[in-house]
Short mmCIF file of C-alpha atoms and ligand atoms in Angstrom, two decimals:
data_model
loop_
_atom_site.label_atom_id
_atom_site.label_comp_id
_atom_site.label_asym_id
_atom_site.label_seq_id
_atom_site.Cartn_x
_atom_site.Cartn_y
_atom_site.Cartn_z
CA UNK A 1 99.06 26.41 125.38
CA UNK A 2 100.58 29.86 125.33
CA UNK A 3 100.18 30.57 121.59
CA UNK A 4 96.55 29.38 121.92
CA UNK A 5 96.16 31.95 124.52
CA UNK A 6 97.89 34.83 123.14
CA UNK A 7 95.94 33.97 119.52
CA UNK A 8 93.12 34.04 121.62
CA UNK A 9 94.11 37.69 123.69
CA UNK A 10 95.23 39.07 120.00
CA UNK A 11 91.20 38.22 118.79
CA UNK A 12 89.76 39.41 121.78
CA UNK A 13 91.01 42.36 121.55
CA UNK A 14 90.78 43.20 117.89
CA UNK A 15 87.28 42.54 118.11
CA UNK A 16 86.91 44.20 121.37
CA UNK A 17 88.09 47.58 119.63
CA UNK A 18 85.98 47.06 116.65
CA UNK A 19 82.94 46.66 118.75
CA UNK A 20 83.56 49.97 120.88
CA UNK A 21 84.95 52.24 118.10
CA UNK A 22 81.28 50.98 116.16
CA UNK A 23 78.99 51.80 118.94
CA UNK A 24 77.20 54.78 118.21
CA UNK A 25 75.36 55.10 121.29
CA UNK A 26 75.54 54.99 125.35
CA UNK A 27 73.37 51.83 124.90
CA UNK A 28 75.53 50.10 122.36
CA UNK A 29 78.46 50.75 124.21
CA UNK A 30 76.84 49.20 127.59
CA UNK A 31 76.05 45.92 125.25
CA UNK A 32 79.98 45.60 124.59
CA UNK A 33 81.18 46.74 128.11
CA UNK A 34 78.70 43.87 128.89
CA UNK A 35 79.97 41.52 126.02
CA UNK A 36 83.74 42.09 126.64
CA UNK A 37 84.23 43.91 129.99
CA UNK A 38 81.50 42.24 132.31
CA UNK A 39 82.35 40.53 134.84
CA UNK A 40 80.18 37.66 135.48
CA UNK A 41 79.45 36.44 131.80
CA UNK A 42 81.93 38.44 129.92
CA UNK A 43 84.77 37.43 127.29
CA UNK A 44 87.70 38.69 129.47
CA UNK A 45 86.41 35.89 132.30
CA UNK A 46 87.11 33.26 129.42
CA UNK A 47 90.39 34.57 129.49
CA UNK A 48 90.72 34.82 132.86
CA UNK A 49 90.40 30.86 132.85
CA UNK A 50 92.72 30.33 130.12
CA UNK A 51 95.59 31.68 132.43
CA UNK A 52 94.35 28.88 135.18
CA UNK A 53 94.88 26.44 132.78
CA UNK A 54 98.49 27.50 132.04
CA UNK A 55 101.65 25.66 133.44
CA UNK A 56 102.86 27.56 136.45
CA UNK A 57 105.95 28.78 134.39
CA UNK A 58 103.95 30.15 131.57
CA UNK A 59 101.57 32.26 134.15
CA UNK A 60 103.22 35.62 134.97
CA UNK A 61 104.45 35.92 131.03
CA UNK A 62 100.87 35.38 130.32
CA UNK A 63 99.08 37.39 133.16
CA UNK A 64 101.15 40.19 132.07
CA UNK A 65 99.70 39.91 128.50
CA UNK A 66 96.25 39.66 129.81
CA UNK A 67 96.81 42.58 131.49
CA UNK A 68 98.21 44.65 128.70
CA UNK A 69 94.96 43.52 126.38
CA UNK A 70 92.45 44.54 129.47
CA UNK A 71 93.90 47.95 130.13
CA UNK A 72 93.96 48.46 126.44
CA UNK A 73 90.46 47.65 125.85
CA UNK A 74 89.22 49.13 129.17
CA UNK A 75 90.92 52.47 128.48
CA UNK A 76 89.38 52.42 124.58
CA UNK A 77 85.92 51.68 126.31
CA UNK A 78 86.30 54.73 128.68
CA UNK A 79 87.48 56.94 125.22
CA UNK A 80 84.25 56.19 123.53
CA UNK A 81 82.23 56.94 126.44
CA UNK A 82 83.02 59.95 126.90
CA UNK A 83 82.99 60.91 123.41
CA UNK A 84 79.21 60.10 123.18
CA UNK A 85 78.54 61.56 126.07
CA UNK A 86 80.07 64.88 125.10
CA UNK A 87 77.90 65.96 122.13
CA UNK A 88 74.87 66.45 124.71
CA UNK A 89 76.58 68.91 127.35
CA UNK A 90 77.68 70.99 124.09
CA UNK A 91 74.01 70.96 122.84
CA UNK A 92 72.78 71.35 126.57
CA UNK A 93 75.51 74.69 126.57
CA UNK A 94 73.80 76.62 123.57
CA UNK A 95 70.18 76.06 124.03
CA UNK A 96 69.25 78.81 122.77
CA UNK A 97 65.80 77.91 123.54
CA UNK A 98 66.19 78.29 127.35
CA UNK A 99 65.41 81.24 129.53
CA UNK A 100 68.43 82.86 131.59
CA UNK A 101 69.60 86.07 132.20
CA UNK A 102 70.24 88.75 129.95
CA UNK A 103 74.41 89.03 129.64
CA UNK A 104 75.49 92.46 130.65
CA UNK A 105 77.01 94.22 127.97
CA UNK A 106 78.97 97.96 127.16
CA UNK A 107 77.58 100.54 125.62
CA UNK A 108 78.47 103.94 124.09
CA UNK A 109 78.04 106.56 126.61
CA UNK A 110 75.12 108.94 125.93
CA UNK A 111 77.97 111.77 124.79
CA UNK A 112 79.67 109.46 122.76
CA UNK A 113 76.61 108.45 120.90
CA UNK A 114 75.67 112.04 120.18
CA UNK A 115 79.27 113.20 118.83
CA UNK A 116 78.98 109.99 116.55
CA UNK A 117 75.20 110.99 115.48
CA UNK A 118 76.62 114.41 115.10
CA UNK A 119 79.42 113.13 112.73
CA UNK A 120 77.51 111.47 111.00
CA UNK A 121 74.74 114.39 110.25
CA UNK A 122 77.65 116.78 109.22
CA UNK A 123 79.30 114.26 107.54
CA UNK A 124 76.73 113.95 104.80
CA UNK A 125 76.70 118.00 104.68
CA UNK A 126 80.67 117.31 103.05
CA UNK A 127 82.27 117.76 106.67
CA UNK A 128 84.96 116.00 107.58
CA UNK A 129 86.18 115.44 112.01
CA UNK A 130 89.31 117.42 112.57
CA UNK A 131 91.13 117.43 115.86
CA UNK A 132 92.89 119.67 118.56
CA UNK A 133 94.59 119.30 122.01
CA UNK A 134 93.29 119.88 125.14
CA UNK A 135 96.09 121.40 126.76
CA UNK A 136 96.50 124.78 124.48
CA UNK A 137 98.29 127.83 124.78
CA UNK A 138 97.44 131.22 124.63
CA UNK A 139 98.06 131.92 120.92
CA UNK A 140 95.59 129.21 120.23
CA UNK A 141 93.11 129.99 122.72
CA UNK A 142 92.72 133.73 122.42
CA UNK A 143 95.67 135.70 120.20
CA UNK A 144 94.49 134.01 117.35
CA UNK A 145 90.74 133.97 118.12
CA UNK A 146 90.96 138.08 118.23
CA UNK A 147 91.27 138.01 121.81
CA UNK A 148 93.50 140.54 123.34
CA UNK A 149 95.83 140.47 126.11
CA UNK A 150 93.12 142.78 128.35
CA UNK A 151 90.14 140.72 127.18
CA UNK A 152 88.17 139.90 130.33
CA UNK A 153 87.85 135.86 128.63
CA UNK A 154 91.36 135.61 129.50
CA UNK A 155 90.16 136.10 133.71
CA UNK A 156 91.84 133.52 135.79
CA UNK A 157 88.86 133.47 137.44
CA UNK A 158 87.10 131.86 133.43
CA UNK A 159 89.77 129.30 132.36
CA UNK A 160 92.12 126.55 134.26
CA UNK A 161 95.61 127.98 133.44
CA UNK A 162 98.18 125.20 134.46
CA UNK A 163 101.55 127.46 133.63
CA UNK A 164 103.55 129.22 131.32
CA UNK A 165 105.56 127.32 129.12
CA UNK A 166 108.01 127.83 126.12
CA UNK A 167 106.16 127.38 122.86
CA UNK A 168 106.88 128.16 119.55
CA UNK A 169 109.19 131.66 119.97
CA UNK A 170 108.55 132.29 123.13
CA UNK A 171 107.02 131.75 126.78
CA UNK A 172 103.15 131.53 126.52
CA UNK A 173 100.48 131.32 129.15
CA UNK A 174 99.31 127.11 129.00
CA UNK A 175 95.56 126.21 129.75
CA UNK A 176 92.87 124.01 129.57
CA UNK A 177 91.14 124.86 125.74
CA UNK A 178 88.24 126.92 127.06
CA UNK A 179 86.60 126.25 123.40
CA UNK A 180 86.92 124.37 120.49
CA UNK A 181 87.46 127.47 118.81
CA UNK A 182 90.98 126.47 119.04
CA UNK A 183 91.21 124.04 116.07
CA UNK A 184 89.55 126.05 113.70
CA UNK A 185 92.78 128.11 114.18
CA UNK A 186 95.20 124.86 113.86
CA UNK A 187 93.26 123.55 110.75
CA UNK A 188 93.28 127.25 108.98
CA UNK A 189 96.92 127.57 109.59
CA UNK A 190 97.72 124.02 108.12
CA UNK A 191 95.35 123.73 105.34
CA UNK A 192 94.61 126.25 102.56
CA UNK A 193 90.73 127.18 101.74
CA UNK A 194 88.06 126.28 100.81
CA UNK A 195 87.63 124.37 104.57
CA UNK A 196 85.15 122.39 106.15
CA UNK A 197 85.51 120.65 109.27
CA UNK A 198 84.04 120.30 112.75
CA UNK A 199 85.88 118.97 115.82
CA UNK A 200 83.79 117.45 118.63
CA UNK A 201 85.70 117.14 122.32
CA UNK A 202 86.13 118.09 125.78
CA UNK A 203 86.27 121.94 126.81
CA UNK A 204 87.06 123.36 130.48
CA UNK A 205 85.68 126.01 132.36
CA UNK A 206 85.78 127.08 136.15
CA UNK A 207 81.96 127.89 136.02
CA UNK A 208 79.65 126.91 138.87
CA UNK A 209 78.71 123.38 138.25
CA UNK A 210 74.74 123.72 138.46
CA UNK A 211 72.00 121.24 136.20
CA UNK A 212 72.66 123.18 132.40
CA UNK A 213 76.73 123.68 133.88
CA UNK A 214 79.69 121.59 134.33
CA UNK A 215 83.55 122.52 134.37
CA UNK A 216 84.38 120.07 131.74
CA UNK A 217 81.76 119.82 128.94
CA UNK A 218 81.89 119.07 124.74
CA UNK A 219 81.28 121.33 122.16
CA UNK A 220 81.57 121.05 118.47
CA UNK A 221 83.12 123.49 116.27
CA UNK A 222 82.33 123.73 113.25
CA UNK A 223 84.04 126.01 110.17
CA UNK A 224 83.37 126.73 106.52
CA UNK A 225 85.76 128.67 104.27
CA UNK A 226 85.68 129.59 100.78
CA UNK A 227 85.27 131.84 98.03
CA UNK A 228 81.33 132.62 98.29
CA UNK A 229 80.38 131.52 102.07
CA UNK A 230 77.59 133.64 103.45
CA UNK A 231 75.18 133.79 106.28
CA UNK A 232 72.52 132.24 104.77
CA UNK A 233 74.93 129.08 104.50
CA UNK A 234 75.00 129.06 108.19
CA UNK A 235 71.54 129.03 108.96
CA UNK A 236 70.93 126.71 106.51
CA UNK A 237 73.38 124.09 107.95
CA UNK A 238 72.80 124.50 111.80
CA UNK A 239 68.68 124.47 110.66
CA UNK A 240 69.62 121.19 108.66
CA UNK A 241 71.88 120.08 111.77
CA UNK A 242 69.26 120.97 114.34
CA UNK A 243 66.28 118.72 112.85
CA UNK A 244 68.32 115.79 111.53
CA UNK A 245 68.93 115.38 115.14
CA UNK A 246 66.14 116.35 117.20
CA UNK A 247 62.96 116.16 114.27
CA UNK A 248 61.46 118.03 111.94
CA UNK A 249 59.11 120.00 114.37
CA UNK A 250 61.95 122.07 116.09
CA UNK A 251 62.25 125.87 115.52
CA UNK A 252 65.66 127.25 115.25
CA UNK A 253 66.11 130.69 116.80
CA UNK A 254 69.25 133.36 115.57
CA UNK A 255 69.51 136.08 118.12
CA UNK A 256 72.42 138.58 117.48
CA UNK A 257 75.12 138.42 119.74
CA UNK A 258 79.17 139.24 120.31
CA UNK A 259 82.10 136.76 119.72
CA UNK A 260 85.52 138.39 119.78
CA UNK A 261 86.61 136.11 116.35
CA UNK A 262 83.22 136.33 114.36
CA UNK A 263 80.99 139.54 112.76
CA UNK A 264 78.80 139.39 113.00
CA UNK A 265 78.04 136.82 115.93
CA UNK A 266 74.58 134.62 116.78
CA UNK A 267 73.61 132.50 119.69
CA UNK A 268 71.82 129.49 118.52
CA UNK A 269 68.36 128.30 120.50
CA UNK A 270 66.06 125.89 119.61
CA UNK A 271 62.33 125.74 120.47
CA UNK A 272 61.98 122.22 122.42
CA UNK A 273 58.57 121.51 123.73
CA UNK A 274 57.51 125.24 124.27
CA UNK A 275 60.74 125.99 125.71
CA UNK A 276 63.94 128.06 123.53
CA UNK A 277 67.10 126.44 124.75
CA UNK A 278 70.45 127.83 123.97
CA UNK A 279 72.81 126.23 121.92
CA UNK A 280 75.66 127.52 121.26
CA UNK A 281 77.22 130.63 119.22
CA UNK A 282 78.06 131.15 115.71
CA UNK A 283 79.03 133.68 112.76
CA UNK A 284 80.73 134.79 110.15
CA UNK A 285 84.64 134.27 110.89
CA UNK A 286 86.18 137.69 111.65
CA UNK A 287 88.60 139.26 108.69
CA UNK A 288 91.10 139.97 111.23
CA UNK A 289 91.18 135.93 112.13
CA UNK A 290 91.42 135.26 108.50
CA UNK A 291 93.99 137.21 108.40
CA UNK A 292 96.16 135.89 111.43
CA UNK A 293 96.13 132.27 109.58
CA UNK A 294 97.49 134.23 106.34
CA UNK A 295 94.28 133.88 104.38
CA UNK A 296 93.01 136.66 102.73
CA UNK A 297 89.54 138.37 103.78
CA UNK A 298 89.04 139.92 100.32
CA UNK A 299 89.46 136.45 98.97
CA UNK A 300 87.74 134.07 101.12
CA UNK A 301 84.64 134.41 103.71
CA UNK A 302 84.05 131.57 106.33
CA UNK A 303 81.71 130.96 108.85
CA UNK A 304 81.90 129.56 112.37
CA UNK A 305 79.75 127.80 115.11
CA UNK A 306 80.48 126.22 118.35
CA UNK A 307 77.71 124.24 119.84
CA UNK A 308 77.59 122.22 123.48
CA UNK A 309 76.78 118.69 123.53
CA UNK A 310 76.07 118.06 126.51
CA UNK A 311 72.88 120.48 125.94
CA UNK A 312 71.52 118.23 122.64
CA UNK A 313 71.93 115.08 124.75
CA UNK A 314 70.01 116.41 127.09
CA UNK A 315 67.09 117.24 124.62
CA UNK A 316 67.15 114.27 123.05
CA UNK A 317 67.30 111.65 125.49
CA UNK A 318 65.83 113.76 128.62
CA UNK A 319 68.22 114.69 130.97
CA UNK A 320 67.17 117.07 133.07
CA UNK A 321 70.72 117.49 135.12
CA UNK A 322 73.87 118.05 133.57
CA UNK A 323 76.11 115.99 136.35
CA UNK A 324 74.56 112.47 135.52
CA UNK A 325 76.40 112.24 132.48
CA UNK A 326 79.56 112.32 134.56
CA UNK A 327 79.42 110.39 137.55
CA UNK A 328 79.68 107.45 136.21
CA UNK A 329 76.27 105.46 137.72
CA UNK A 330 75.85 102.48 136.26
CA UNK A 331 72.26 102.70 136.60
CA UNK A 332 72.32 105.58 134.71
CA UNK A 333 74.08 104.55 131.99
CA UNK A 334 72.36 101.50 131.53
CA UNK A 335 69.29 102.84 130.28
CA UNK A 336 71.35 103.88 127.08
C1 LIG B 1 81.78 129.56 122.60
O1 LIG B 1 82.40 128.75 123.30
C2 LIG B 1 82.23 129.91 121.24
N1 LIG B 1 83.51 129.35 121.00
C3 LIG B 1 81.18 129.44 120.24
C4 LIG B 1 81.42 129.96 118.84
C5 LIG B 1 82.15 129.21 117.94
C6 LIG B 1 80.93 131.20 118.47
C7 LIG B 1 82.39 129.67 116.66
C8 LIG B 1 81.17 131.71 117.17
C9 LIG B 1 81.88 130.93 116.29
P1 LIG B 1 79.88 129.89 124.37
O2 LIG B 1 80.76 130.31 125.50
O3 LIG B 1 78.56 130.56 124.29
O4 LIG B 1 80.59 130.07 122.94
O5 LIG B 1 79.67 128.32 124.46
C10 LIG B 1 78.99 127.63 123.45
C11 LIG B 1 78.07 126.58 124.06
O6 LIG B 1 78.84 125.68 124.88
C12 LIG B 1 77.01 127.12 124.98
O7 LIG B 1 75.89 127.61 124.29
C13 LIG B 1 76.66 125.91 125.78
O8 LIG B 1 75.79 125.07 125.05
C14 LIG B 1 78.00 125.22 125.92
N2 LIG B 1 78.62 125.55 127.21
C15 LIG B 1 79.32 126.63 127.55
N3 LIG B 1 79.72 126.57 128.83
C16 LIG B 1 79.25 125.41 129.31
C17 LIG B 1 79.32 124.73 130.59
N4 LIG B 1 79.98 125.24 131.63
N5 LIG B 1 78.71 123.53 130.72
C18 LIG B 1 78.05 122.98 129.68
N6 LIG B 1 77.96 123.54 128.45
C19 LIG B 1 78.53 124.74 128.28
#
């Protein structure tokens, strides 16, 4: 009697696992729950009867089989179900079909996206991103840039000096870069001509924070040395410069100015919907700067321009007040 009822446990649940490992569907599987799990007509209440028959010392060696053989089967049963039944949430998950909100993503801020337009424009003119330090000191910022020790730029009242601090040979007046002038100074000194480069960052400035004004705005710098450089290579570039970004039907205005480190010295305005806009400053770099870096005026020529960002951003994507690009309103931002 008990190896006629483990023969028939062993069978039952061979084909028990066959059956649920081959159904490929929810139905199929409900037709072998039914088959081998059910309780009123099912296989496993055959069993169940077999054990009745037993003698009474066979029974708890044989329940405990029976119970091994229904756990096992139940548990594969439970396996395959939810197998099938996961395919459909997955499918369900990337509907793509189905309406829902739009996810909320980053974005380049409206400054970023114009210093990497602006790379890219100058980039194609053969200029390659150089870069400076915020926190410069006073042979950077003005003795180099042809700016003497009485020059009323230096005015506490005009730049954020934080201290004086040892650099170099000696103690030196530390401030916030007032310009990106500055690197044109750290790239002469390290690299011999011919030069081209811009640098595009932050600048700061103690001026009355108004809707063209902030105290911590971006310029780009840009500089061009070599043997033959001339005016003419200047307007060309910032004309080129000014319509890749802005269009073809902007006007580019030189009026003749004064920069301590170029001669001679232009302000920059474009013409934007009947209005001229200033841009920055520019000119040819200043023999006396030249000569500061050790290169030598009768040599090399070089031009110079410094342009804000901040005022091309707000041209192109119509800004009318400086300050939104800074306080950080998400609604604001989001329409970028
Ligand atoms: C300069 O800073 C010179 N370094 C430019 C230069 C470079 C001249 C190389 C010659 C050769 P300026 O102070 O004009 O120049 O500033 C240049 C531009 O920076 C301005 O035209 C303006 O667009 C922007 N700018 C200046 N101050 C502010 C400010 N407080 N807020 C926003 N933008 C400003």
């Amino acid at each position: 009697m008990t190896a006629d009822a483990q023969a028939a446990f062993a069978s039952y649940k061979d084909e028990a696992l066959v059956a649920i490992a081959a159904a490929s569907s929810e139905d199929a599987l409900e037709t072998v729950r039914v088959e081998f799990l059910g309780k009123k007509r099912g296989r496993l209440r055959d069993l169940q009867a077999l054990l009745g028959k037993a003698e009474a010392d066979e029974r708890p060696m044989l329940g405990k089989a029976f119970n091994e053989v229904r756990v096992e089967v139940q548990t594969a049963f439970e396996a395959r179900q939810a197998a099938l039944a996961r395919p459909q949430v997955a499918a369900a998950a990337v509907d793509v079909t189905l309406p829902g909100p739009r996810p909320v993503i980053g974005r380049r801020h409206p400054i970023t996206r114009t210093m990497d337009d602006f790379k890219d424009i100058v980039g194609r003119m053969g200029f390659s991103v150089a870069t400076g330090p915020e926190l410069e000191d006073d042979h950077h910022n003005f003795v180099a840039l042809n700016i003497p020790p009485v020059h009323p730029a230096r005015d506490p009242l005009d730049n954020f000096y934080l201290a004086t601090a040892s650099v170099g040979s000696g103690d030196q007046a530390v401030l916030m870069r007032s310009q990106t002038s500055t690197v044109q100074i750290r790239v002469m000194e390290q690299t011999a001509p011919p030069v081209r480069i811009v640098s595009l960052g932050r600048c700061y400035r103690p001026d009355t924070i108004d809707a063209t004004h902030h105290c911590m705005f971006h310029q780009m710098e840009g500089l061009a040395v070599d043997t033959d450089i001339t005016m003419a290579d200047l307007k060309t570039v910032l004309k080129h410069f000014a319509t890749a970004f802005l269009g073809d039907d902007v006007s580019v205005r030189f009026r003749p100015s004064f920069f301590p480190f170029t001669e001679p010295s232009v302000e920059v305005d474009v013409l934007w919907r009947d209005r001229w806009l200033e841009l920055g400053g520019a000119g040819m770099v200043d023999p006396n700067v030249l000569r500061q870096v050790g290169y030598d005026p009768d040599e090399v020529t070089g031009f110079a321009f410094g342009l804000g960002i901040e005022r091309f951003s707000m041209m192109r994507y119509q800004v009318t007040d400086i300050r939104r690009f800074f306080e950080n309103d998400y609604r604001f931002l989001s329409q970028f």
